[in-house]
Amino acid sequence: MASRTHFIHKGILFPATDIYTVEHLTYIEDEFQLMDDDVVNVTYPKSGTHWMAEILSLIHQDGDPTWVRNVLLSERVPWIENIETKDILLNYTPPRFLSTHLPLQLFPKSFHHSKAKVIYTVRNPKDVLVSFYYFIKAFKFLKDYARTLQEDLEEFLSGNRVYGSWFDHVKGWLTMKDKPNFFFITYEELQQDLWGSVERICRFLGKELTDQQIDSVVENASFETMKDNKMSNMSQVSDKIMDHSKGKLMRKGKSGTWKSSLTVAQSERFDRVYQEKMRGVTVAFPWD
Ligand code: A3P
């Protein structure tokens, strides 16, 4: 539901902050030109966006961590829907690495006539729910957002939340799965085999890295390293926006942590809605 903390654009809820405007969202959808050598990191929030942005930054630099240690992640792989990054987008020397949480229907239309590559990372939705629940406590502009886990669960299942329904987001983007410029991976695959995942991402990007360079990507994109990298861990976000004592980006960095937050009844309720909403989806996810 729209409130003073949110607005609705084409049926999708956005936080009512300076960084999102209907004008900019419309510009991104209708006018923003993706280039053939762009790489876009697409996720539903809390699915591993920063992790993939770090991996892409390191692959681009052949495993050399200098860029990720010295330039903010939001400048290396800027969010296209964020109006504050408009200048970065326009002045970015190609190839550009971009991030977005936009659902497919709000993504730049120019994608459909370009060879721009999309990497779509999906995560177990129960972990997405729990990760979001803890993270959002730190955001001052969302302080009157529904705040018990039960309320959050119901919002998640109804789809009445920022960036819309997880189910619609995933189903929408997966319609692209047979396109040669679309690559689909899960957070869980990154967890299970980061080295092999980096190798697959490189193959998709047409980038050849040596084993030592892949080792360096894996080491520098690890949870332990990223947690301490102030260019990547959101610790530089202004205190006006984020209360760093209430939540952080690099929280647990594991799969399945929902088990210590959701009750059995909540998990079963989630499963019932999940089965119903994902009926007909043929992709096998690691959590199914
Ligand atoms: P948790 O809250 O479960 O710890 P996003 O970047 O889309 O906001 O996703 C944030 C989630 O990704 C957080 O999950 C965070 O810990 C996790 N994450 C970020 N970097 C990671 C890394 N290098 N390895 C594993 N998980 C990572």
mmCIF file of N, CA, C and O in Angstrom, residues 72-139:
data_model
loop_
_atom_site.group_PDB
_atom_site.id
_atom_site.type_symbol
_atom_site.label_atom_id
_atom_site.label_comp_id
_atom_site.label_asym_id
_atom_site.label_seq_id
_atom_site.Cartn_x
_atom_site.Cartn_y
_atom_site.Cartn_z
ATOM 1 N N LEU A 72 34.213 3.099 -4.536
ATOM 2 C CA LEU A 72 32.964 2.592 -3.957
ATOM 3 C C LEU A 72 32.240 1.677 -4.938
ATOM 4 O O LEU A 72 32.178 1.977 -6.143
ATOM 5 N N LEU A 73 31.663 0.629 -4.397
ATOM 6 C CA LEU A 73 30.922 -0.323 -5.229
ATOM 7 C C LEU A 73 29.803 0.381 -5.996
ATOM 8 O O LEU A 73 29.564 0.086 -7.167
ATOM 9 N N SER A 74 29.180 1.348 -5.349
ATOM 10 C CA SER A 74 28.060 2.051 -6.005
ATOM 11 C C SER A 74 28.532 2.924 -7.168
ATOM 12 O O SER A 74 27.724 3.364 -7.974
ATOM 13 N N GLU A 75 29.841 3.161 -7.261
ATOM 14 C CA GLU A 75 30.369 3.886 -8.424
ATOM 15 C C GLU A 75 30.909 2.919 -9.483
ATOM 16 O O GLU A 75 30.882 3.206 -10.669
ATOM 17 N N ARG A 76 31.383 1.769 -9.024
ATOM 18 C CA ARG A 76 31.882 0.773 -9.981
ATOM 19 C C ARG A 76 30.739 0.098 -10.722
ATOM 20 O O ARG A 76 30.813 -0.167 -11.915
ATOM 21 N N VAL A 77 29.675 -0.226 -9.959
ATOM 22 C CA VAL A 77 28.539 -0.968 -10.531
ATOM 23 C C VAL A 77 27.257 -0.232 -10.108
ATOM 24 O O VAL A 77 26.485 -0.728 -9.289
ATOM 25 N N PRO A 78 27.037 0.984 -10.633
ATOM 26 C CA PRO A 78 25.945 1.825 -10.142
ATOM 27 C C PRO A 78 24.550 1.259 -10.425
ATOM 28 O O PRO A 78 24.342 0.586 -11.425
ATOM 29 N N TRP A 79 23.630 1.585 -9.521
ATOM 30 C CA TRP A 79 22.216 1.200 -9.675
ATOM 31 C C TRP A 79 21.569 2.143 -10.698
ATOM 32 O O TRP A 79 21.583 3.368 -10.509
ATOM 33 N N ILE A 80 21.030 1.588 -11.745
ATOM 34 C CA ILE A 80 20.495 2.461 -12.801
ATOM 35 C C ILE A 80 19.242 3.213 -12.363
ATOM 36 O O ILE A 80 18.979 4.298 -12.866
ATOM 37 N N GLU A 81 18.457 2.655 -11.447
ATOM 38 C CA GLU A 81 17.198 3.308 -11.070
ATOM 39 C C GLU A 81 17.400 4.415 -10.035
ATOM 40 O O GLU A 81 16.455 5.111 -9.680
ATOM 41 N N ASN A 82 18.631 4.543 -9.540
ATOM 42 C CA ASN A 82 18.932 5.531 -8.514
ATOM 43 C C ASN A 82 19.320 6.844 -9.203
ATOM 44 O O ASN A 82 20.341 6.921 -9.886
ATOM 45 N N ILE A 83 18.536 7.890 -9.001
ATOM 46 C CA ILE A 83 18.768 9.132 -9.746
ATOM 47 C C ILE A 83 20.138 9.739 -9.437
ATOM 48 O O ILE A 83 20.742 10.397 -10.290
ATOM 49 N N GLU A 84 20.661 9.457 -8.243
ATOM 50 C CA GLU A 84 21.962 10.027 -7.882
ATOM 51 C C GLU A 84 23.096 9.491 -8.754
ATOM 52 O O GLU A 84 24.165 10.082 -8.812
ATOM 53 N N THR A 85 22.876 8.348 -9.399
ATOM 54 C CA THR A 85 23.966 7.780 -10.205
ATOM 55 C C THR A 85 23.840 8.152 -11.677
ATOM 56 O O THR A 85 24.615 7.674 -12.510
ATOM 57 N N LYS A 86 22.882 9.028 -12.009
ATOM 58 C CA LYS A 86 22.672 9.368 -13.420
ATOM 59 C C LYS A 86 23.965 9.904 -14.068
ATOM 60 O O LYS A 86 24.334 9.487 -15.167
ATOM 61 N N ASP A 87 24.674 10.773 -13.358
ATOM 62 C CA ASP A 87 25.911 11.331 -13.921
ATOM 63 C C ASP A 87 26.986 10.261 -14.086
ATOM 64 O O ASP A 87 27.734 10.269 -15.052
ATOM 65 N N ILE A 88 27.032 9.347 -13.111
ATOM 66 C CA ILE A 88 28.025 8.267 -13.220
ATOM 67 C C ILE A 88 27.727 7.447 -14.479
ATOM 68 O O ILE A 88 28.622 7.117 -15.251
ATOM 69 N N LEU A 89 26.451 7.154 -14.705
ATOM 70 C CA LEU A 89 26.067 6.361 -15.880
ATOM 71 C C LEU A 89 26.483 7.052 -17.163
ATOM 72 O O LEU A 89 27.010 6.442 -18.082
ATOM 73 N N LEU A 90 26.230 8.356 -17.207
ATOM 74 C CA LEU A 90 26.483 9.090 -18.449
ATOM 75 C C LEU A 90 27.980 9.291 -18.697
ATOM 76 O O LEU A 90 28.400 9.422 -19.837
ATOM 77 N N ASN A 91 28.775 9.288 -17.617
ATOM 78 C CA ASN A 91 30.227 9.529 -17.787
ATOM 79 C C ASN A 91 31.074 8.260 -17.671
ATOM 80 O O ASN A 91 32.285 8.321 -17.614
ATOM 81 N N TYR A 92 30.419 7.127 -17.588
ATOM 82 C CA TYR A 92 31.106 5.849 -17.358
ATOM 83 C C TYR A 92 31.833 5.438 -18.636
ATOM 84 O O TYR A 92 31.229 5.345 -19.697
ATOM 85 N N THR A 93 33.136 5.160 -18.521
ATOM 86 C CA THR A 93 33.888 4.690 -19.692
ATOM 87 C C THR A 93 33.572 3.212 -19.916
ATOM 88 O O THR A 93 33.770 2.405 -19.012
ATOM 89 N N PRO A 94 33.061 2.847 -21.091
ATOM 90 C CA PRO A 94 32.685 1.450 -21.334
ATOM 91 C C PRO A 94 33.899 0.518 -21.263
ATOM 92 O O PRO A 94 35.005 0.984 -21.518
ATOM 93 N N PRO A 95 33.685 -0.745 -20.958
ATOM 94 C CA PRO A 95 32.400 -1.403 -20.724
ATOM 95 C C PRO A 95 31.826 -1.047 -19.355
ATOM 96 O O PRO A 95 32.555 -0.986 -18.372
ATOM 97 N N ARG A 96 30.504 -0.844 -19.322
ATOM 98 C CA ARG A 96 29.858 -0.445 -18.064
ATOM 99 C C ARG A 96 29.355 -1.685 -17.315
ATOM 100 O O ARG A 96 28.859 -2.628 -17.920
ATOM 101 N N PHE A 97 29.474 -1.616 -16.003
ATOM 102 C CA PHE A 97 28.897 -2.636 -15.126
ATOM 103 C C PHE A 97 27.814 -1.940 -14.322
ATOM 104 O O PHE A 97 28.095 -0.938 -13.655
ATOM 105 N N LEU A 98 26.607 -2.436 -14.420
ATOM 106 C CA LEU A 98 25.466 -1.744 -13.830
ATOM 107 C C LEU A 98 24.703 -2.714 -12.940
ATOM 108 O O LEU A 98 24.751 -3.926 -13.149
ATOM 109 N N SER A 99 23.990 -2.165 -11.961
ATOM 110 C CA SER A 99 23.140 -3.005 -11.109
ATOM 111 C C SER A 99 21.710 -2.511 -11.191
ATOM 112 O O SER A 99 21.476 -1.317 -11.439
ATOM 113 N N THR A 100 20.788 -3.403 -10.931
ATOM 114 C CA THR A 100 19.395 -2.981 -10.784
ATOM 115 C C THR A 100 18.602 -4.040 -10.038
ATOM 116 O O THR A 100 18.929 -5.223 -10.102
ATOM 117 N N HIS A 101 17.548 -3.552 -9.349
ATOM 118 C CA HIS A 101 16.566 -4.469 -8.758
ATOM 119 C C HIS A 101 15.256 -4.402 -9.562
ATOM 120 O O HIS A 101 14.247 -4.950 -9.138
ATOM 121 N N LEU A 102 15.271 -3.715 -10.675
ATOM 122 C CA LEU A 102 13.998 -3.510 -11.390
ATOM 123 C C LEU A 102 13.425 -4.833 -11.907
ATOM 124 O O LEU A 102 14.164 -5.683 -12.404
ATOM 125 N N PRO A 103 12.094 -4.957 -11.829
ATOM 126 C CA PRO A 103 11.471 -6.106 -12.486
ATOM 127 C C PRO A 103 11.577 -5.922 -14.003
ATOM 128 O O PRO A 103 11.755 -4.795 -14.482
ATOM 129 N N LEU A 104 11.469 -7.010 -14.730
ATOM 130 C CA LEU A 104 11.693 -6.956 -16.181
ATOM 131 C C LEU A 104 10.848 -5.882 -16.874
ATOM 132 O O LEU A 104 11.324 -5.187 -17.773
ATOM 133 N N GLN A 105 9.602 -5.724 -16.422
ATOM 134 C CA GLN A 105 8.713 -4.792 -17.139
ATOM 135 C C GLN A 105 9.121 -3.328 -16.973
ATOM 136 O O GLN A 105 8.672 -2.485 -17.744
ATOM 137 N N LEU A 106 10.000 -3.020 -15.994
ATOM 138 C CA LEU A 106 10.463 -1.635 -15.827
ATOM 139 C C LEU A 106 11.913 -1.462 -16.293
ATOM 140 O O LEU A 106 12.473 -0.375 -16.206
ATOM 141 N N PHE A 107 12.516 -2.538 -16.753
ATOM 142 C CA PHE A 107 13.915 -2.517 -17.216
ATOM 143 C C PHE A 107 13.980 -1.745 -18.542
ATOM 144 O O PHE A 107 12.990 -1.701 -19.281
ATOM 145 N N PRO A 108 15.149 -1.121 -18.855
ATOM 146 C CA PRO A 108 15.232 -0.369 -20.113
ATOM 147 C C PRO A 108 14.759 -1.181 -21.325
ATOM 148 O O PRO A 108 15.219 -2.295 -21.558
ATOM 149 N N LYS A 109 13.863 -0.562 -22.084
ATOM 150 C CA LYS A 109 13.331 -1.256 -23.269
ATOM 151 C C LYS A 109 14.449 -1.510 -24.277
ATOM 152 O O LYS A 109 14.371 -2.433 -25.080
ATOM 153 N N SER A 110 15.494 -0.659 -24.237
ATOM 154 C CA SER A 110 16.585 -0.797 -25.198
ATOM 155 C C SER A 110 17.277 -2.165 -25.077
ATOM 156 O O SER A 110 17.931 -2.619 -26.009
ATOM 157 N N PHE A 111 17.103 -2.843 -23.944
ATOM 158 C CA PHE A 111 17.699 -4.175 -23.755
ATOM 159 C C PHE A 111 17.261 -5.131 -24.864
ATOM 160 O O PHE A 111 18.040 -5.945 -25.346
ATOM 161 N N HIS A 112 16.012 -4.995 -25.257
ATOM 162 C CA HIS A 112 15.453 -5.958 -26.205
ATOM 163 C C HIS A 112 16.032 -5.814 -27.617
ATOM 164 O O HIS A 112 15.812 -6.657 -28.464
ATOM 165 N N HIS A 113 16.773 -4.731 -27.857
ATOM 166 C CA HIS A 113 17.406 -4.560 -29.177
ATOM 167 C C HIS A 113 18.917 -4.477 -29.021
ATOM 168 O O HIS A 113 19.599 -3.922 -29.870
ATOM 169 N N SER A 114 19.456 -4.953 -27.907
ATOM 170 C CA SER A 114 20.899 -4.815 -27.709
ATOM 171 C C SER A 114 21.500 -6.170 -27.349
ATOM 172 O O SER A 114 20.779 -7.132 -27.087
ATOM 173 N N LYS A 115 22.818 -6.191 -27.318
ATOM 174 C CA LYS A 115 23.511 -7.425 -26.903
ATOM 175 C C LYS A 115 24.000 -7.277 -25.466
ATOM 176 O O LYS A 115 24.851 -8.060 -25.011
ATOM 177 N N ALA A 116 23.540 -6.248 -24.778
ATOM 178 C CA ALA A 116 23.929 -6.062 -23.369
ATOM 179 C C ALA A 116 23.675 -7.367 -22.622
ATOM 180 O O ALA A 116 22.676 -8.046 -22.866
ATOM 181 N N LYS A 117 24.583 -7.694 -21.713
ATOM 182 C CA LYS A 117 24.449 -8.971 -20.993
ATOM 183 C C LYS A 117 23.802 -8.737 -19.633
ATOM 184 O O LYS A 117 24.162 -7.788 -18.926
ATOM 185 N N VAL A 118 22.903 -9.634 -19.274
ATOM 186 C CA VAL A 118 22.268 -9.589 -17.948
ATOM 187 C C VAL A 118 22.673 -10.826 -17.160
ATOM 188 O O VAL A 118 22.613 -11.941 -17.673
ATOM 189 N N ILE A 119 23.111 -10.599 -15.920
ATOM 190 C CA ILE A 119 23.354 -11.716 -14.994
ATOM 191 C C ILE A 119 22.295 -11.605 -13.908
ATOM 192 O O ILE A 119 22.213 -10.587 -13.210
ATOM 193 N N TYR A 120 21.461 -12.613 -13.816
ATOM 194 C CA TYR A 120 20.353 -12.577 -12.855
ATOM 195 C C TYR A 120 20.651 -13.573 -11.726
ATOM 196 O O TYR A 120 20.762 -14.779 -11.965
ATOM 197 N N THR A 121 20.789 -13.049 -10.511
ATOM 198 C CA THR A 121 21.091 -13.903 -9.356
ATOM 199 C C THR A 121 19.836 -14.054 -8.499
ATOM 200 O O THR A 121 19.221 -13.064 -8.105
ATOM 201 N N VAL A 122 19.471 -15.294 -8.230
ATOM 202 C CA VAL A 122 18.287 -15.590 -7.413
ATOM 203 C C VAL A 122 18.744 -16.278 -6.130
ATOM 204 O O VAL A 122 19.732 -17.016 -6.147
ATOM 205 N N ARG A 123 18.013 -16.024 -5.048
ATOM 206 C CA ARG A 123 18.379 -16.624 -3.757
ATOM 207 C C ARG A 123 17.143 -17.258 -3.136
ATOM 208 O O ARG A 123 16.010 -16.776 -3.369
ATOM 209 N N ASN A 124 17.367 -18.266 -2.311
ATOM 210 C CA ASN A 124 16.257 -18.869 -1.559
ATOM 211 C C ASN A 124 15.402 -17.747 -0.959
ATOM 212 O O ASN A 124 15.903 -16.941 -0.159
ATOM 213 N N PRO A 125 14.123 -17.668 -1.336
ATOM 214 C CA PRO A 125 13.308 -16.531 -0.891
ATOM 215 C C PRO A 125 13.139 -16.435 0.626
ATOM 216 O O PRO A 125 12.925 -15.339 1.153
ATOM 217 N N LYS A 126 13.277 -17.542 1.333
ATOM 218 C CA LYS A 126 13.182 -17.452 2.802
ATOM 219 C C LYS A 126 14.398 -16.702 3.351
ATOM 220 O O LYS A 126 14.283 -15.917 4.293
ATOM 221 N N ASP A 127 15.560 -16.927 2.749
ATOM 222 C CA ASP A 127 16.749 -16.179 3.178
ATOM 223 C C ASP A 127 16.640 -14.717 2.750
ATOM 224 O O ASP A 127 17.114 -13.819 3.456
ATOM 225 N N VAL A 128 16.015 -14.475 1.592
ATOM 226 C CA VAL A 128 15.804 -13.096 1.142
ATOM 227 C C VAL A 128 14.921 -12.354 2.154
ATOM 228 O O VAL A 128 15.228 -11.238 2.577
ATOM 229 N N LEU A 129 13.848 -13.017 2.557
ATOM 230 C CA LEU A 129 12.917 -12.415 3.517
ATOM 231 C C LEU A 129 13.641 -12.051 4.820
ATOM 232 O O LEU A 129 13.524 -10.933 5.323
ATOM 233 N N VAL A 130 14.400 -12.992 5.354
ATOM 234 C CA VAL A 130 15.063 -12.772 6.649
ATOM 235 C C VAL A 130 16.187 -11.738 6.519
ATOM 236 O O VAL A 130 16.343 -10.852 7.369
ATOM 237 N N SER A 131 16.942 -11.799 5.433
ATOM 238 C CA SER A 131 18.019 -10.835 5.215
ATOM 239 C C SER A 131 17.444 -9.414 5.151
ATOM 240 O O SER A 131 17.961 -8.485 5.783
ATOM 241 N N PHE A 132 16.343 -9.265 4.418
ATOM 242 C CA PHE A 132 15.699 -7.959 4.273
ATOM 243 C C PHE A 132 15.171 -7.464 5.625
ATOM 244 O O PHE A 132 15.326 -6.298 5.984
ATOM 245 N N TYR A 133 14.573 -8.358 6.365
ATOM 246 C CA TYR A 133 13.980 -8.005 7.656
ATOM 247 C C TYR A 133 15.022 -7.371 8.589
ATOM 248 O O TYR A 133 14.767 -6.354 9.223
ATOM 249 N N TYR A 134 16.203 -7.971 8.631
ATOM 250 C CA TYR A 134 17.236 -7.417 9.521
ATOM 251 C C TYR A 134 17.895 -6.171 8.932
ATOM 252 O O TYR A 134 18.167 -5.208 9.644
ATOM 253 N N PHE A 135 18.114 -6.186 7.629
ATOM 254 C CA PHE A 135 18.828 -5.077 6.983
ATOM 255 C C PHE A 135 18.027 -3.772 7.052
ATOM 256 O O PHE A 135 18.568 -2.692 7.322
ATOM 257 N N ILE A 136 16.728 -3.889 6.834
ATOM 258 C CA ILE A 136 15.910 -2.692 6.664
ATOM 259 C C ILE A 136 15.752 -1.908 7.972
ATOM 260 O O ILE A 136 15.434 -0.723 7.964
ATOM 261 N N LYS A 137 16.028 -2.565 9.084
ATOM 262 C CA LYS A 137 15.942 -1.876 10.379
ATOM 263 C C LYS A 137 16.899 -0.692 10.433
ATOM 264 O O LYS A 137 16.689 0.244 11.191
ATOM 265 N N ALA A 138 17.960 -0.759 9.627
ATOM 266 C CA ALA A 138 18.974 0.299 9.661
ATOM 267 C C ALA A 138 18.563 1.524 8.844
ATOM 268 O O ALA A 138 19.189 2.575 8.964
ATOM 269 N N PHE A 139 17.519 1.372 7.996
ATOM 270 C CA PHE A 139 17.192 2.476 7.092
ATOM 271 C C PHE A 139 16.227 3.460 7.724
ATOM 272 O O PHE A 139 15.072 3.140 7.958
#
